[in-house]
PDB file of C-alpha atoms in Angstrom:
ATOM      1  CA  MET R   1      -4.457  22.285  -1.140  1.00 42.00           C
ATOM      2  CA  LYS R   2      -3.442  18.980  -3.013  1.00 48.00           C
ATOM      3  CA  LEU R   3       0.320  18.084  -2.499  1.00 53.00           C
ATOM      4  CA  HIS R   4       2.462  15.945  -4.514  1.00 59.00           C
ATOM      5  CA  THR R   5       2.389  12.512  -3.353  1.00 73.00           C
ATOM      6  CA  ARG R   6       5.977  10.860  -3.904  1.00 82.00           C
ATOM      7  CA  ILE R   7       6.098   7.265  -5.149  1.00 88.00           C
ATOM      8  CA  HIS R   8       9.000   4.837  -4.965  1.00 90.00           C
ATOM      9  CA  GLY R   9       8.929   1.280  -6.146  1.00 91.00           C
ATOM     10  CA  ASP R  10       6.886  -0.988  -8.488  1.00 94.00           C
ATOM     11  CA  PRO R  11       3.962  -2.410  -6.687  1.00 96.00           C
ATOM     12  CA  GLY R  12       3.460  -6.146  -7.082  1.00 95.00           C
ATOM     13  CA  ALA R  13       6.591  -6.512  -8.991  1.00 95.00           C
ATOM     14  CA  SER R  14       8.350  -9.321  -6.772  1.00 95.00           C
ATOM     15  CA  ALA R  15       4.896 -11.203  -6.687  1.00 96.00           C
ATOM     16  CA  GLU R  16       4.607 -11.091 -10.485  1.00 96.00           C
ATOM     17  CA  ARG R  17       8.110 -12.407 -10.845  1.00 95.00           C
ATOM     18  CA  GLU R  18       7.565 -15.154  -8.426  1.00 96.00           C
ATOM     19  CA  ALA R  19       4.502 -16.196 -10.652  1.00 97.00           C
ATOM     20  CA  GLU R  20       6.508 -16.068 -13.766  1.00 97.00           C
ATOM     21  CA  ARG R  21       9.259 -18.311 -12.281  1.00 97.00           C
ATOM     22  CA  LEU R  22       6.537 -20.804 -11.101  1.00 97.00           C
ATOM     23  CA  ARG R  23       4.941 -20.720 -14.585  1.00 97.00           C
ATOM     24  CA  ARG R  24       8.206 -21.305 -16.295  1.00 97.00           C
ATOM     25  CA  LEU R  25       8.614 -24.363 -13.871  1.00 97.00           C
ATOM     26  CA  GLU R  26       5.204 -25.788 -14.826  1.00 96.00           C
ATOM     27  CA  LEU R  27       5.415 -25.390 -18.543  1.00 96.00           C
ATOM     28  CA  PRO R  28       7.608 -28.473 -19.520  1.00 96.00           C
ATOM     29  CA  ALA R  29       5.279 -30.773 -17.862  1.00 95.00           C
ATOM     30  CA  GLN R  30       2.353 -29.078 -19.900  1.00 93.00           C
ATOM     31  CA  HIS R  31       4.470 -29.447 -22.980  1.00 91.00           C
ATOM     32  CA  ARG R  32       4.631 -33.218 -22.524  1.00 91.00           C
ATOM     33  CA  ARG R  33       1.110 -33.721 -21.759  1.00 87.00           C
ATOM     34  CA  ALA R  34       0.048 -31.734 -24.790  1.00 85.00           C
ATOM     35  CA  LEU R  35       2.278 -34.078 -26.985  1.00 83.00           C
ATOM     36  CA  ARG R  36       0.831 -36.955 -25.478  1.00 83.00           C
ATOM     37  CA  TRP R  37      -2.623 -35.599 -26.633  1.00 76.00           C
ATOM     38  CA  LEU R  38      -1.507 -34.415 -29.988  1.00 71.00           C
ATOM     39  CA  ALA R  39      -2.350 -37.786 -31.861  1.00 72.00           C
ATOM     40  CA  PRO R  40      -5.592 -38.328 -30.321  1.00 75.00           C
ATOM     41  CA  LEU R  41      -6.484 -34.778 -30.555  1.00 72.00           C
ATOM     42  CA  LEU R  42      -5.641 -34.774 -34.322  1.00 72.00           C
ATOM     43  CA  ILE R  43      -7.625 -37.846 -35.283  1.00 74.00           C
ATOM     44  CA  LEU R  44     -10.562 -36.612 -33.352  1.00 72.00           C
ATOM     45  CA  TRP R  45     -10.246 -33.143 -35.109  1.00 69.00           C
ATOM     46  CA  PHE R  46     -10.240 -34.972 -38.559  1.00 73.00           C
ATOM     47  CA  ILE R  47     -13.423 -37.209 -37.525  1.00 72.00           C
ATOM     48  CA  VAL R  48     -15.403 -33.954 -36.472  1.00 71.00           C
ATOM     49  CA  ALA R  49     -14.428 -31.989 -39.316  1.00 69.00           C
ATOM     50  CA  THR R  50     -15.285 -34.611 -41.758  1.00 76.00           C
ATOM     51  CA  ALA R  51     -18.610 -35.211 -40.297  1.00 72.00           C
ATOM     52  CA  LEU R  52     -19.423 -31.624 -40.333  1.00 69.00           C
ATOM     53  CA  SER R  53     -18.328 -31.085 -43.884  1.00 73.00           C
ATOM     54  CA  ILE R  54     -21.139 -33.166 -45.131  1.00 71.00           C
ATOM     55  CA  LEU R  55     -23.604 -30.054 -43.666  1.00 67.00           C
ATOM     56  CA  LEU R  56     -20.904 -27.325 -43.965  1.00 66.00           C
ATOM     57  CA  PRO R  57     -18.418 -25.758 -46.356  1.00 72.00           C
ATOM     58  CA  LEU R  58     -15.061 -27.594 -45.570  1.00 65.00           C
ATOM     59  CA  SER R  59     -13.338 -24.347 -44.380  1.00 67.00           C
ATOM     60  CA  ILE R  60     -16.217 -23.524 -41.974  1.00 68.00           C
ATOM     61  CA  ALA R  61     -16.263 -27.173 -40.777  1.00 59.00           C
ATOM     62  CA  ALA R  62     -12.613 -27.328 -40.087  1.00 62.00           C
ATOM     63  CA  LEU R  63     -13.208 -23.965 -38.138  1.00 62.00           C
ATOM     64  CA  VAL R  64     -15.903 -25.315 -35.895  1.00 60.00           C
ATOM     65  CA  ALA R  65     -14.073 -28.576 -35.203  1.00 60.00           C
ATOM     66  CA  THR R  66     -11.034 -26.669 -33.940  1.00 69.00           C
ATOM     67  CA  GLY R  67     -13.116 -25.230 -31.076  1.00 66.00           C
ATOM     68  CA  PRO R  68     -13.044 -28.561 -28.903  1.00 69.00           C
ATOM     69  CA  LEU R  69      -9.417 -28.752 -29.826  1.00 73.00           C
ATOM     70  CA  TRP R  70      -8.669 -25.258 -28.643  1.00 74.00           C
ATOM     71  CA  HIS R  71     -10.460 -25.723 -25.354  1.00 76.00           C
ATOM     72  CA  LEU R  72      -8.695 -28.782 -24.562  1.00 78.00           C
ATOM     73  CA  LEU R  73      -5.252 -27.054 -25.162  1.00 82.00           C
ATOM     74  CA  ARG R  74      -6.379 -24.157 -22.996  1.00 86.00           C
ATOM     75  CA  HIS R  75      -7.181 -26.634 -20.176  1.00 88.00           C
ATOM     76  CA  ILE R  76      -3.666 -28.204 -20.494  1.00 89.00           C
ATOM     77  CA  TYR R  77      -1.972 -24.925 -20.637  1.00 92.00           C
ATOM     78  CA  ALA R  78      -3.937 -23.423 -17.820  1.00 95.00           C
ATOM     79  CA  PRO R  79      -1.693 -21.787 -15.097  1.00 96.00           C
ATOM     80  CA  GLY R  80      -1.575 -23.756 -11.946  1.00 96.00           C
ATOM     81  CA  PRO R  81      -3.175 -22.778  -8.464  1.00 95.00           C
ATOM     82  CA  ALA R  82       0.306 -21.104  -7.081  1.00 96.00           C
ATOM     83  CA  VAL R  83       0.858 -19.185 -10.454  1.00 97.00           C
ATOM     84  CA  GLN R  84      -2.742 -17.861 -10.000  1.00 95.00           C
ATOM     85  CA  ARG R  85      -2.370 -17.034  -6.273  1.00 94.00           C
ATOM     86  CA  TRP R  86       0.842 -15.018  -7.058  1.00 96.00           C
ATOM     87  CA  ARG R  87      -0.580 -13.250 -10.037  1.00 96.00           C
ATOM     88  CA  ALA R  88      -3.734 -12.408  -7.847  1.00 95.00           C
ATOM     89  CA  GLY R  89      -1.488 -11.117  -5.047  1.00 96.00           C
ATOM     90  CA  ALA R  90       0.522  -8.913  -7.426  1.00 97.00           C
ATOM     91  CA  ALA R  91      -2.837  -7.510  -8.858  1.00 96.00           C
ATOM     92  CA  GLY R  92      -4.137  -6.810  -5.436  1.00 96.00           C
ATOM     93  CA  GLU R  93      -0.946  -4.954  -4.713  1.00 97.00           C
ATOM     94  CA  ARG R  94      -1.258  -2.845  -7.646  1.00 97.00           C
ATOM     95  CA  ARG R  95      -4.914  -1.839  -6.702  1.00 97.00           C
ATOM     96  CA  THR R  96      -3.929  -1.018  -3.007  1.00 97.00           C
ATOM     97  CA  ALA R  97      -1.076   1.388  -4.729  1.00 96.00           C
ATOM     98  CA  ARG R  98      -3.850   3.040  -6.958  1.00 96.00           C
ATOM     99  CA  VAL R  99      -5.822   3.768  -3.752  1.00 96.00           C
ATOM    100  CA  LEU R 100      -2.729   4.930  -1.795  1.00 96.00           C
ATOM    101  CA  ARG R 101      -1.903   7.675  -4.623  1.00 94.00           C
ATOM    102  CA  ARG R 102      -4.970   9.492  -3.376  1.00 93.00           C
ATOM    103  CA  LEU R 103      -3.234  10.401  -0.246  1.00 93.00           C
ATOM    104  CA  ASN R 104      -2.214  14.066  -0.011  1.00 89.00           C
ATOM    105  CA  GLY R 105       1.601  14.586   0.380  1.00 92.00           C
ATOM    106  CA  TRP R 106       2.491  11.398   1.527  1.00 96.00           C
ATOM    107  CA  ALA R 107       5.498   9.352   0.300  1.00 96.00           C
ATOM    108  CA  LEU R 108       4.995   5.739  -0.708  1.00 97.00           C
ATOM    109  CA  PHE R 109       7.369   3.113  -0.928  1.00 97.00           C
ATOM    110  CA  HIS R 110       6.210  -0.125  -2.876  1.00 97.00           C
ATOM    111  CA  ASP R 111       7.602  -3.764  -2.996  1.00 96.00           C
ATOM    112  CA  CYS R 112      10.631  -2.646  -0.807  1.00 95.00           C
ATOM    113  CA  SER R 113      13.329  -4.756   0.680  1.00 94.00           C
ATOM    114  CA  LEU R 114      13.335  -5.083   4.444  1.00 92.00           C
ATOM    115  CA  PRO R 115      16.419  -4.715   6.477  1.00 86.00           C
ATOM    116  CA  ASP R 116      18.615  -7.711   7.455  1.00 79.00           C
ATOM    117  CA  SER R 117      15.733  -9.865   5.957  1.00 83.00           C
ATOM    118  CA  ARG R 118      15.016 -11.806   2.792  1.00 86.00           C
ATOM    119  CA  ALA R 119      11.285 -10.759   2.887  1.00 87.00           C
ATOM    120  CA  ASN R 120       9.963  -7.716   1.442  1.00 93.00           C
ATOM    121  CA  ALA R 121       7.126  -5.169   2.416  1.00 96.00           C
ATOM    122  CA  ASP R 122       4.150  -4.640   0.101  1.00 97.00           C
ATOM    123  CA  HIS R 123       4.070  -0.824   0.896  1.00 97.00           C
ATOM    124  CA  VAL R 124       5.253   1.699   3.430  1.00 97.00           C
ATOM    125  CA  ALA R 125       3.686   5.007   3.539  1.00 97.00           C
ATOM    126  CA  VAL R 126       5.680   7.998   5.151  1.00 97.00           C
ATOM    127  CA  ILE R 127       3.563  10.462   7.024  1.00 97.00           C
ATOM    128  CA  PRO R 128       3.719  14.216   5.791  1.00 96.00           C
ATOM    129  CA  ASP R 129       4.807  15.240   9.287  1.00 95.00           C
ATOM    130  CA  GLY R 130       8.018  13.056   8.944  1.00 96.00           C
ATOM    131  CA  ARG R 131       7.409  11.616  12.517  1.00 96.00           C
ATOM    132  CA  GLY R 132       6.179   8.363  11.522  1.00 97.00           C
ATOM    133  CA  ALA R 133       5.080   5.861   9.025  1.00 97.00           C
ATOM    134  CA  VAL R 134       2.647   2.927   8.105  1.00 98.00           C
ATOM    135  CA  LEU R 135       3.563  -0.546   7.148  1.00 98.00           C
ATOM    136  CA  ILE R 136       0.765  -2.012   4.663  1.00 98.00           C
ATOM    137  CA  ASN R 137       0.722  -5.759   3.793  1.00 97.00           C
ATOM    138  CA  THR R 138      -2.067  -6.490   0.996  1.00 97.00           C
ATOM    139  CA  LYS R 139      -3.914  -9.566   1.332  1.00 96.00           C
ATOM    140  CA  THR R 140      -5.774 -10.449  -1.605  1.00 93.00           C
ATOM    141  CA  THR R 141      -8.782 -13.218  -1.695  1.00 89.00           C
ATOM    142  CA  ARG R 142     -10.604 -14.222  -4.592  1.00 79.00           C
ATOM    143  CA  GLY R 143     -13.221 -15.996  -2.531  1.00 76.00           C
ATOM    144  CA  GLY R 144     -14.704 -13.001  -0.831  1.00 78.00           C
ATOM    145  CA  GLY R 145     -16.308 -13.628   2.481  1.00 87.00           C
ATOM    146  CA  THR R 146     -16.266 -11.741   5.786  1.00 93.00           C
ATOM    147  CA  VAL R 147     -13.010 -10.911   7.537  1.00 95.00           C
ATOM    148  CA  ARG R 148     -12.274 -11.758  11.171  1.00 95.00           C
ATOM    149  CA  LEU R 149      -9.485 -11.873  13.815  1.00 95.00           C
ATOM    150  CA  HIS R 150      -9.284 -15.060  15.847  1.00 94.00           C
ATOM    151  CA  GLY R 151      -6.528 -14.488  18.320  1.00 93.00           C
ATOM    152  CA  ASP R 152      -3.455 -14.031  16.078  1.00 95.00           C
ATOM    153  CA  THR R 153      -5.063 -15.679  13.148  1.00 96.00           C
ATOM    154  CA  LEU R 154      -6.623 -13.662  10.234  1.00 96.00           C
ATOM    155  CA  VAL R 155      -9.670 -15.366   8.843  1.00 95.00           C
ATOM    156  CA  ILE R 156     -11.224 -14.403   5.427  1.00 93.00           C
ATOM    157  CA  GLY R 157     -14.235 -16.438   4.868  1.00 90.00           C
ATOM    158  CA  ARG R 158     -13.538 -20.010   5.193  1.00 88.00           C
ATOM    159  CA  SER R 159      -9.711 -19.597   4.810  1.00 90.00           C
ATOM    160  CA  SER R 160      -7.170 -18.958   7.645  1.00 93.00           C
ATOM    161  CA  TYR R 161      -4.077 -16.958   7.326  1.00 94.00           C
ATOM    162  CA  PRO R 162      -2.131 -17.679  10.661  1.00 95.00           C
ATOM    163  CA  ARG R 163       0.920 -15.877   9.461  1.00 95.00           C
ATOM    164  CA  ALA R 164      -0.492 -12.814   8.305  1.00 96.00           C
ATOM    165  CA  VAL R 165      -0.798 -10.935  11.606  1.00 97.00           C
ATOM    166  CA  PRO R 166       2.701 -11.902  13.004  1.00 97.00           C
ATOM    167  CA  GLY R 167       4.576 -11.491   9.634  1.00 96.00           C
ATOM    168  CA  THR R 168       3.119  -7.933   9.246  1.00 97.00           C
ATOM    169  CA  LEU R 169       4.054  -7.056  12.855  1.00 97.00           C
ATOM    170  CA  ARG R 170       7.453  -8.244  12.267  1.00 95.00           C
ATOM    171  CA  GLU R 171       7.816  -6.311   9.172  1.00 96.00           C
ATOM    172  CA  SER R 172       6.245  -3.060  10.759  1.00 96.00           C
ATOM    173  CA  GLN R 173       9.192  -3.428  13.601  1.00 95.00           C
ATOM    174  CA  SER R 174      11.790  -4.209  11.186  1.00 95.00           C
ATOM    175  CA  VAL R 175      10.986  -0.808   9.166  1.00 96.00           C
ATOM    176  CA  GLN R 176      10.697   0.982  12.570  1.00 96.00           C
ATOM    177  CA  ARG R 177      14.243   0.008  13.683  1.00 95.00           C
ATOM    178  CA  ALA R 178      15.370   1.245  10.070  1.00 94.00           C
ATOM    179  CA  LEU R 179      13.715   4.499  10.139  1.00 96.00           C
ATOM    180  CA  GLY R 180      13.878   5.388  13.941  1.00 96.00           C
ATOM    181  CA  VAL R 181      10.117   6.349  13.971  1.00 97.00           C
ATOM    182  CA  PRO R 182       6.861   4.660  15.181  1.00 97.00           C
ATOM    183  CA  VAL R 183       5.577   2.473  12.220  1.00 97.00           C
ATOM    184  CA  HIS R 184       1.984   1.334  12.490  1.00 97.00           C
ATOM    185  CA  PRO R 185       1.100  -1.996  10.983  1.00 98.00           C
ATOM    186  CA  VAL R 186      -1.829  -2.385   8.752  1.00 98.00           C
ATOM    187  CA  ILE R 187      -3.433  -5.203   6.772  1.00 98.00           C
ATOM    188  CA  ALA R 188      -5.284  -4.156   3.646  1.00 97.00           C
ATOM    189  CA  VAL R 189      -7.791  -6.895   2.717  1.00 96.00           C
ATOM    190  CA  ASP R 190      -8.441  -6.881  -1.112  1.00 94.00           C
ATOM    191  CA  GLY R 191     -11.707  -8.599  -2.089  1.00 89.00           C
ATOM    192  CA  ALA R 192     -13.466  -9.157   1.218  1.00 91.00           C
ATOM    193  CA  ASP R 193     -15.676  -7.547   3.563  1.00 90.00           C
ATOM    194  CA  VAL R 194     -14.350  -5.873   6.835  1.00 93.00           C
ATOM    195  CA  PRO R 195     -17.324  -5.734   9.440  1.00 92.00           C
ATOM    196  CA  GLY R 196     -17.440  -1.827  10.280  1.00 92.00           C
ATOM    197  CA  GLY R 197     -14.868  -0.823   7.877  1.00 92.00           C
ATOM    198  CA  ARG R 198     -12.021  -1.575  10.454  1.00 94.00           C
ATOM    199  CA  LEU R 199     -10.690  -4.324  12.844  1.00 96.00           C
ATOM    200  CA  GLU R 200      -8.069  -3.981  15.628  1.00 95.00           C
ATOM    201  CA  HIS R 201      -5.829  -6.538  16.742  1.00 96.00           C
ATOM    202  CA  ARG R 202      -4.493  -6.381  20.541  1.00 95.00           C
ATOM    203  CA  SER R 203      -1.188  -5.399  19.344  1.00 96.00           C
ATOM    204  CA  GLY R 204      -2.183  -2.323  17.728  1.00 95.00           C
ATOM    205  CA  LEU R 205      -2.339  -3.742  14.171  1.00 97.00           C
ATOM    206  CA  THR R 206      -5.203  -2.510  11.959  1.00 97.00           C
ATOM    207  CA  VAL R 207      -7.249  -4.506   9.362  1.00 97.00           C
ATOM    208  CA  VAL R 208      -9.179  -2.536   6.711  1.00 97.00           C
ATOM    209  CA  PRO R 209     -10.784  -2.890   3.281  1.00 96.00           C
ATOM    210  CA  ALA R 210      -8.248  -2.038   0.623  1.00 96.00           C
ATOM    211  CA  SER R 211     -10.682  -0.029  -1.077  1.00 94.00           C
ATOM    212  CA  ARG R 212     -10.949   2.484   1.941  1.00 93.00           C
ATOM    213  CA  LEU R 213      -7.140   2.649   3.054  1.00 95.00           C
ATOM    214  CA  HIS R 214      -6.578   6.127   1.870  1.00 94.00           C
ATOM    215  CA  ARG R 215      -9.639   7.237   3.600  1.00 93.00           C
ATOM    216  CA  VAL R 216      -8.226   5.700   7.031  1.00 93.00           C
ATOM    217  CA  LEU R 217      -4.715   6.910   6.674  1.00 95.00           C
ATOM    218  CA  ALA R 218      -6.088  10.371   5.602  1.00 92.00           C
ATOM    219  CA  ARG R 219      -7.543  10.714   9.203  1.00 92.00           C
ATOM    220  CA  VAL R 220      -4.071  10.081  10.983  1.00 92.00           C
ATOM    221  CA  PRO R 221      -3.416  13.158  12.878  1.00 91.00           C
ATOM    222  CA  HIS R 222      -0.320  15.193  11.694  1.00 91.00           C
ATOM    223  CA  GLN R 223       0.932  18.634  10.982  1.00 92.00           C
ATOM    224  CA  PRO R 224       3.109  18.535   7.840  1.00 91.00           C
ATOM    225  CA  ASP R 225       6.533  19.384   8.205  1.00 94.00           C
ATOM    226  CA  GLU R 226       8.592  19.583   5.152  1.00 93.00           C
ATOM    227  CA  ALA R 227      12.170  19.352   6.662  1.00 95.00           C
ATOM    228  CA  ALA R 228      11.314  16.265   8.864  1.00 96.00           C
ATOM    229  CA  PHE R 229       9.195  14.692   6.103  1.00 96.00           C
ATOM    230  CA  ARG R 230      12.186  14.909   3.688  1.00 95.00           C
ATOM    231  CA  ALA R 231      14.767  13.740   6.133  1.00 96.00           C
ATOM    232  CA  LEU R 232      12.635  10.555   6.629  1.00 96.00           C
ATOM    233  CA  VAL R 233      11.994   9.892   3.115  1.00 96.00           C
ATOM    234  CA  GLU R 234      15.884  10.065   2.444  1.00 95.00           C
ATOM    235  CA  ARG R 235      16.159   7.464   5.382  1.00 95.00           C
ATOM    236  CA  ALA R 236      13.392   5.207   3.803  1.00 96.00           C
ATOM    237  CA  ALA R 237      14.831   5.347   0.296  1.00 94.00           C
ATOM    238  CA  ALA R 238      18.427   4.252   1.826  1.00 94.00           C
ATOM    239  CA  ALA R 239      16.918   1.651   4.004  1.00 95.00           C
ATOM    240  CA  LEU R 240      14.018   0.343   1.995  1.00 94.00           C
ATOM    241  CA  PRO R 241      15.347  -0.123  -1.698  1.00 94.00           C
ATOM    242  CA  SER R 242      13.418  -1.965  -4.327  1.00 92.00           C
ATOM    243  CA  TYR R 243      13.061  -5.638  -3.615  1.00 92.00           C
ATOM    244  CA  THR R 244      15.078  -7.819  -5.970  1.00 85.00           C
ATOM    245  CA  GLY R 245      14.898 -11.251  -4.030  1.00 74.00           C
TER     246      GLY R 245
END
């Protein structure tokens, strides 16, 4: 029987806010750069449009000459690497959230505050038996590649993430103290291949592809207990409010 999955919070919201904050910071420099190019660009546009008007109607020539101008302005105003990373992270969290919605009868907390910390948790999934939860950190990569664990370092393709494993463990321990039940740490990798569909760290942390996360969690042994589940969801709602930092 399909049970209702309870959803709290807005996945990727804080990452999207950080992307927009960084975007606002970089816009003034881009405006200044565009102004420096304004006169040369208008001169270039006039020369190209005039040359093309020999062969084409003036309106069409002007439109064609606008193409290079528009291309250069798009280059000038392109979001910087940090903005792109935060936007990609937000999109990855939203994809993970959509996968988690396929779980049957769980409670999902997205982008929630951690107790006594300025950090946030990407996702916390409460098991339907009310006796445990799963802390999920989405790691998004646009470069693809194979996921590996080298000691405490997560490696995706040619990129290393030395803080991913320790950070996820700290977050899971924080949630565990707040909820008073065991909390299993998981890194869900969005955009890369996990050999065998699953990696295990010596701490018990699990690394899985984000696209298969619901299948992995659905196999967690449990016997639904509505009373215990409702009580744990209420504790989680009080201890893990939406992140506003």
